[in-house]
Coordinates of N, CA and C in Angstrom, one line a residue:
M1 N 83.2 81.8 11.5 CA 84.3 81.4 12.3 C 83.9 81.7 13.3
T2 N 84.7 80.1 14.3 CA 84.2 80.1 15.6 C 85.7 80.5 16.1
E3 N 85.3 81.2 17.4 CA 86.0 81.7 18.3 C 86.4 80.3 19.1
N4 N 87.9 80.6 19.3 CA 88.2 79.3 19.5 C 87.9 79.3 21.2
G5 N 87.7 77.9 21.9 CA 87.3 78.3 22.7 C 88.2 77.8 24.3
M6 N 88.8 77.1 24.2 CA 89.8 77.7 24.8 C 90.7 78.9 24.9
V7 N 91.5 79.3 23.6 CA 91.9 81.4 23.9 C 90.4 81.4 25.1
K8 N 89.3 81.9 24.4 CA 88.3 82.5 25.1 C 88.4 82.2 26.8
A9 N 89.1 80.8 27.1 CA 88.7 80.2 29.0 C 89.5 80.2 29.2
L10 N 91.0 80.5 28.8 CA 91.9 81.1 29.5 C 91.5 82.5 29.9
M11 N 91.5 83.1 28.6 CA 91.9 84.9 28.7 C 90.5 85.0 30.2
E12 N 89.4 85.0 30.4 CA 88.3 84.6 31.2 C 89.4 84.5 32.7
E13 N 89.7 82.9 32.7 CA 90.0 83.0 34.1 C 91.7 84.1 34.4
Y14 N 92.3 84.4 33.0 CA 93.2 85.2 33.6 C 92.5 86.5 33.9
F15 N 91.6 87.0 33.1 CA 90.9 88.5 33.8 C 90.1 87.8 35.8
R16 N 90.1 87.0 35.5 CA 89.1 86.4 37.4 C 90.1 86.2 37.9
S17 N 91.3 85.9 38.0 CA 92.5 85.7 38.9 C 93.2 87.6 39.5
A18 N 92.7 88.4 38.1 CA 92.8 89.5 39.4 C 92.2 90.5 39.7
I19 N 91.2 90.0 40.1 CA 90.0 90.0 40.4 C 89.6 90.4 42.1
D20 N 90.8 89.7 42.8 CA 90.3 89.7 44.0 C 92.2 90.3 44.4
L21 N 92.9 90.1 43.6 CA 94.4 91.2 43.6 C 94.3 92.5 43.8
K22 N 92.5 92.8 42.5 CA 92.2 94.6 42.8 C 91.8 94.9 43.6
E23 N 90.4 94.1 44.4 CA 89.9 94.2 45.5 C 91.3 94.8 46.5
I24 N 91.9 93.8 47.0 CA 93.0 93.6 48.3 C 93.7 95.8 47.6
L25 N 93.9 95.6 46.4 CA 95.0 97.0 46.2 C 94.1 97.8 46.4
S26 N 92.8 97.8 46.1 CA 92.2 98.9 46.6 C 91.8 99.3 47.6
T27 N 91.3 98.0 48.9 CA 92.2 98.3 50.5 C 93.1 99.4 50.9
V28 N 94.5 99.2 50.2 CA 96.2 99.9 50.7 C 95.8 101.2 50.2
S29 N 97.0 101.8 50.8 CA 97.1 103.1 51.5 C 97.8 102.9 50.3
D30 N 99.0 104.7 50.1 CA 100.2 104.6 49.4 C 101.5 104.3 50.0
V31 N 100.5 104.8 50.8 CA 102.3 104.6 52.1 C 102.3 103.1 52.6
E32 N 100.7 102.0 52.5 CA 100.9 101.0 52.1 C 101.8 99.4 51.8
F33 N 101.7 100.4 50.4 CA 101.7 100.3 49.4 C 103.2 100.0 49.1
Q34 N 103.9 101.5 49.7 CA 104.9 101.3 49.3 C 106.2 100.9 50.2
K35 N 105.3 100.3 51.5 CA 106.3 99.7 52.4 C 107.2 98.9 52.2
N36 N 108.4 98.9 52.7 CA 109.6 97.5 51.8 C 109.3 96.5 53.1
R37 N 108.4 95.9 52.8 CA 108.0 94.6 54.1 C 108.9 93.4 53.9
D38 N 109.6 92.5 52.9 CA 111.1 92.4 53.0 C 112.3 92.1 53.1
E39 N 112.9 92.3 54.5 CA 114.4 93.3 54.4 C 115.2 91.7 53.6
K40 N 114.9 90.5 53.9 CA 115.4 89.5 53.5 C 115.9 89.0 52.3
T41 N 114.8 89.7 51.4 CA 114.2 89.4 50.1 C 116.2 89.5 49.6
E42 N 116.5 88.7 48.9 CA 117.0 89.1 47.4 C 117.1 89.7 46.0
N43 N 115.3 88.7 46.2 CA 114.6 89.5 45.1 C 114.0 90.9 45.2
P44 N 114.7 91.4 44.6 CA 113.9 93.1 44.8 C 113.1 93.4 43.7
E45 N 112.5 91.8 43.2 CA 110.2 92.3 42.7 C 109.4 91.9 43.4
C46 N 110.5 91.6 44.6 CA 109.5 91.4 46.3 C 109.7 91.6 47.8
K47 N 109.6 93.1 47.6 CA 109.8 93.5 48.9 C 109.5 94.3 49.3
S48 N 108.2 94.8 48.0 CA 107.6 95.8 48.8 C 105.3 94.7 47.4
I49 N 104.4 95.5 48.5 CA 103.2 95.8 47.5 C 104.4 96.3 45.7
Q50 N 104.2 97.3 46.0 CA 105.0 98.3 44.4 C 105.4 97.0 44.0
T51 N 106.3 96.9 44.3 CA 107.1 96.5 43.4 C 107.0 94.3 43.1
I52 N 106.2 94.1 43.7 CA 105.3 92.6 43.2 C 103.6 93.3 42.4
V53 N 103.6 94.0 42.8 CA 102.3 94.7 41.2 C 103.3 94.9 39.8
S54 N 104.4 95.9 40.2 CA 105.4 96.3 38.9 C 105.9 94.8 38.5
H55 N 105.7 93.7 38.8 CA 106.4 92.4 38.4 C 105.1 91.3 38.0
V56 N 104.4 92.2 38.3 CA 103.2 90.9 37.3 C 102.5 91.7 37.0
V57 N 102.5 93.1 36.5 CA 102.1 93.6 35.7 C 103.8 93.5 34.2
G58 N 104.4 94.0 34.5 CA 105.7 93.8 34.0 C 105.9 92.2 32.9
S59 N 105.5 91.6 33.9 CA 105.4 90.0 33.4 C 104.0 89.1 32.3
G60 N 103.4 90.1 33.1 CA 102.6 89.8 31.9 C 102.6 90.8 30.1
Y61 N 103.1 91.9 30.7 CA 103.5 91.8 29.5 C 104.3 91.4 28.5
T62 N 105.2 90.4 29.4 CA 105.8 89.4 28.8 C 105.6 88.3 28.0
Y63 N 103.8 88.2 29.3 CA 104.3 86.9 28.2 C 103.0 86.6 27.5
I64 N 102.5 87.8 26.8 CA 101.6 88.5 25.8 C 102.5 88.2 24.2
N65 N 103.6 89.2 25.5 CA 105.0 89.4 24.3 C 105.4 88.3 23.8
Y66 N 106.0 86.7 24.3 CA 105.7 85.7 23.5 C 104.8 85.6 22.3
I67 N 103.7 85.4 22.6 CA 102.4 85.2 22.5 C 102.5 85.6 21.0
N68 N 102.7 86.9 21.1 CA 102.9 87.7 20.2 C 103.0 87.2 19.0
T69 N 104.7 87.3 19.4 CA 105.3 86.2 18.5 C 104.5 86.0 16.9
I70 N 104.1 85.2 17.0 CA 102.9 83.9 16.6 C 102.3 84.6 14.8
S71 N 101.8 86.0 15.7 CA 101.3 87.2 14.5 C 102.5 87.7 14.1
K72 N 103.7 88.1 14.6 CA 104.3 88.9 14.4 C 104.3 90.2 15.1
I73 N 103.8 90.4 16.2 CA 102.9 91.4 17.0 C 104.5 92.1 17.7
E74 N 105.1 93.8 17.4 CA 106.5 94.8 18.0 C 105.7 93.5 19.8
W75 N 107.3 93.1 20.0 CA 107.8 93.1 21.3 C 107.2 95.0 22.5
R76 N 105.9 94.0 23.6 CA 106.1 95.8 24.6 C 106.8 95.6 25.5
E77 N 107.8 96.3 25.9 CA 108.5 95.8 27.0 C 107.8 97.2 27.8
Y78 N 107.3 96.7 29.4 CA 106.5 97.5 30.5 C 107.8 98.0 31.4
N79 N 108.3 98.9 31.2 CA 109.2 99.6 32.3 C 108.5 101.0 33.3
N80 N 107.6 100.9 32.8 CA 106.7 102.1 34.0 C 107.5 101.6 35.6
V81 N 107.2 102.5 36.5 CA 107.1 103.1 37.9 C 105.5 102.9 38.6
I82 N 105.0 102.2 38.8 CA 103.9 102.3 39.7 C 103.8 102.5 40.7
E83 N 103.0 104.1 41.1 CA 103.9 104.9 42.2 C 101.9 104.3 43.5
S84 N 101.0 104.2 43.2 CA 100.2 103.6 43.7 C 99.4 102.5 43.6
S85 N 98.3 102.1 44.6 CA 97.8 101.4 44.4 C 97.0 101.3 43.5
S86 N 96.3 102.4 43.4 CA 95.2 102.6 42.0 C 96.0 102.6 41.2
M87 N 97.2 103.0 40.1 CA 98.1 103.0 39.1 C 98.5 101.4 38.9
G88 N 98.3 101.0 40.7 CA 98.9 99.5 40.4 C 97.2 98.6 39.6
I89 N 96.7 99.3 40.0 CA 94.9 98.4 39.5 C 95.1 98.8 38.3
S90 N 94.8 100.5 38.1 CA 94.8 100.7 37.3 C 95.8 100.3 35.5
E91 N 97.0 99.9 36.0 CA 97.8 99.3 35.4 C 97.6 98.1 35.0
I92 N 97.2 97.2 36.2 CA 96.4 95.5 35.6 C 95.4 95.8 34.7
D93 N 94.6 97.0 34.7 CA 93.8 96.4 33.8 C 94.2 96.8 32.7
K94 N 94.6 98.1 32.4 CA 95.8 97.8 31.1 C 96.8 96.3 30.3
M95 N 97.6 96.3 31.1 CA 97.8 94.7 31.0 C 97.0 93.1 30.3
L96 N 95.6 93.3 30.7 CA 94.7 92.5 30.9 C 94.1 92.7 29.7
N97 N 94.5 93.7 29.4 CA 93.3 94.9 27.8 C 94.0 94.1 27.1
Y98 N 95.6 95.2 27.2 CA 96.0 94.6 25.8 C 96.5 92.9 25.7
T99 N 96.5 92.1 26.4 CA 96.4 90.8 26.3 C 94.9 90.1 25.4
Q100 N 94.4 90.7 26.2 CA 92.9 90.4 25.6 C 93.3 91.0 23.9
S101 N 92.9 92.3 23.9 CA 93.6 93.1 22.1 C 94.3 91.4 21.5
S102 N 95.7 91.1 22.1 CA 95.9 90.2 21.2 C 96.1 89.6 21.6
L103 N 94.7 89.0 22.2 CA 95.0 87.2 22.0 C 94.0 87.3 20.6
K104 N 93.3 88.6 20.2 CA 91.7 88.7 19.4 C 92.4 87.7 17.8
H105 N 94.0 88.1 17.9 CA 94.5 87.3 16.7 C 94.7 86.2 16.3
I106 N 94.1 85.2 17.5 CA 95.2 84.0 17.4 C 93.7 83.3 18.1
L107 N 92.5 84.0 18.1 CA 91.3 83.4 17.9 C 90.8 82.4 17.2
H108 N 90.9 82.2 15.8 CA 90.6 81.7 14.9 C 91.3 80.5 14.9
F109 N 92.8 80.2 15.0 CA 93.4 79.0 15.4 C 92.7 78.0 15.7
E110 N 92.6 76.9 15.4 CA 92.5 75.3 15.8 C 93.4 75.3 17.4
N111 N 92.5 74.6 18.2 CA 93.7 74.1 18.9 C 94.7 73.0 18.8
K112 N 94.7 72.3 17.7 CA 95.5 71.2 16.4 C 96.7 72.6 16.7
E113 N 96.3 73.5 15.7 CA 97.6 74.4 15.7 C 98.0 74.8 16.4
I114 N 97.5 75.3 17.7 CA 97.9 77.0 18.9 C 98.5 74.9 19.3
E115 N 98.5 73.9 19.4 CA 99.1 73.1 20.6 C 100.6 72.7 20.0
T116 N 100.8 73.2 18.7 CA 101.9 73.3 18.2 C 102.7 74.8 18.6
W117 N 102.5 75.3 19.3 CA 103.5 76.5 19.0 C 104.1 76.6 20.1
K118 N 105.7 77.2 20.2 CA 106.6 76.6 21.8 C 106.8 78.1 21.8
F119 N 107.6 78.9 23.0 CA 107.7 79.6 24.1 C 108.8 79.4 25.1
E120 N 110.2 80.3 23.8 CA 111.0 79.5 25.0 C 111.2 81.3 25.7
S121 N 111.7 80.6 27.9 CA 111.4 81.9 28.2 C 112.3 82.9 28.9
R122 N 112.4 84.0 28.9 CA 113.8 84.0 29.7 C 114.2 83.6 30.7
W123 N 113.6 82.4 31.3 CA 113.8 81.7 32.2 C 114.0 80.3 32.2
D124 N 114.3 79.8 30.8 CA 114.8 78.7 30.1 C 113.8 77.5 30.1
V125 N 113.0 78.4 30.3 CA 111.4 77.4 29.9 C 111.0 77.6 28.7
I126 N 110.8 76.4 28.1 CA 109.4 76.2 27.6 C 108.4 75.5 27.6
Y127 N 107.0 76.6 26.8 CA 106.2 76.8 27.1 C 105.4 76.2 25.9
D128 N 104.0 75.6 25.8 CA 103.5 75.6 24.9 C 102.8 77.0 25.0
F129 N 101.6 77.1 24.1 CA 100.4 77.6 24.7 C 99.6 78.1 26.3
E130 N 98.5 76.5 25.7 CA 98.6 76.9 27.5 C 98.9 76.7 28.6
Q131 N 100.4 76.4 28.5 CA 100.9 76.2 29.7 C 101.7 77.5 30.3
L132 N 102.0 78.4 29.3 CA 101.7 80.0 29.1 C 100.9 80.9 29.7
M133 N 99.7 80.8 28.7 CA 98.5 81.6 29.9 C 98.2 80.8 31.4
E134 N 98.1 79.0 32.3 CA 98.1 79.0 32.6 C 99.4 79.2 33.7
H135 N 100.8 79.5 33.6 CA 101.4 80.0 34.3 C 101.0 81.5 34.5
A136 N 101.0 82.3 33.6 CA 100.6 83.2 33.8 C 98.8 83.6 34.6
I137 N 98.3 82.4 34.8 CA 97.9 83.3 36.1 C 97.5 82.8 37.0
V138 N 98.3 81.5 37.5 CA 98.6 81.3 38.4 C 99.5 82.5 39.1
H139 N 100.7 82.1 38.6 CA 101.1 84.0 38.8 C 101.2 85.0 39.4
I140 N 99.3 85.4 38.9 CA 98.7 86.7 39.5 C 98.3 86.3 40.8
L141 N 97.3 84.5 41.0 CA 97.1 83.7 42.2 C 98.4 84.5 43.0
R142 N 99.5 83.5 42.6 CA 100.9 83.4 43.5 C 101.4 84.5 44.0
H143 N 101.3 86.1 43.7 CA 102.0 86.8 44.3 C 100.2 87.8 45.0
R144 N 99.6 87.9 44.7 CA 98.7 87.5 44.9 C 98.2 87.2 47.3
R145 N 98.3 86.4 47.2 CA 98.6 85.6 48.1 C 100.1 86.2 48.6
Q146 N 101.0 86.2 48.3 CA 102.2 87.0 48.8 C 102.3 88.2 49.8
I147 N 101.0 89.2 48.7 CA 100.2 90.2 49.2 C 99.4 90.1 50.7
E148 N 98.3 89.3 50.1 CA 98.4 88.9 51.4 C 99.1 88.6 52.4
N149 N 100.0 88.1 52.2 CA 100.3 87.5 53.7 C 101.4 89.2 54.1
F150 N 101.7 89.5 53.7 CA 102.6 91.0 54.0 C 101.2 91.9 54.7
L151 N 100.6 92.0 53.7 CA 99.3 92.5 55.1 C 98.3 92.2 56.7
Q152 N 99.0 91.1 56.6 CA 99.0 89.5 57.5 C 99.8 89.6 58.3
A153 N 100.8 89.8 58.4 CA 102.3 90.3 59.3 C 102.5 90.8 60.0

């Protein structure tokens, strides 16, 4: 049975999107990681590198949870507190590995079937599979950029 090329490509790009983020985190001290950097934001997930990384990891689990509804895999809520940049790297890796493991359940589906799947998000947007995975990829990229801007300020 042939594995679905679209699913594999999106997963590879998801892993790739995290490379630069993890590289940046590897240079951040724990003090810098926890430092409050945006006093003005009302979004508690964007106040520090720590809260951003926790948000990225939690969101990653949310994205794959939506996709896992196809395979009827139990929802896995992420509520861990990420205390350090090294823990952040480890938790990103765990999230990506869980995503990859979960996607193995759908690798045998053809694009025609995958394209029929719809996922209604908590934020009231309806995605198809490809859109949800692309959103997950860009989500990491956007927050990597935000962290870079914090560090350059």
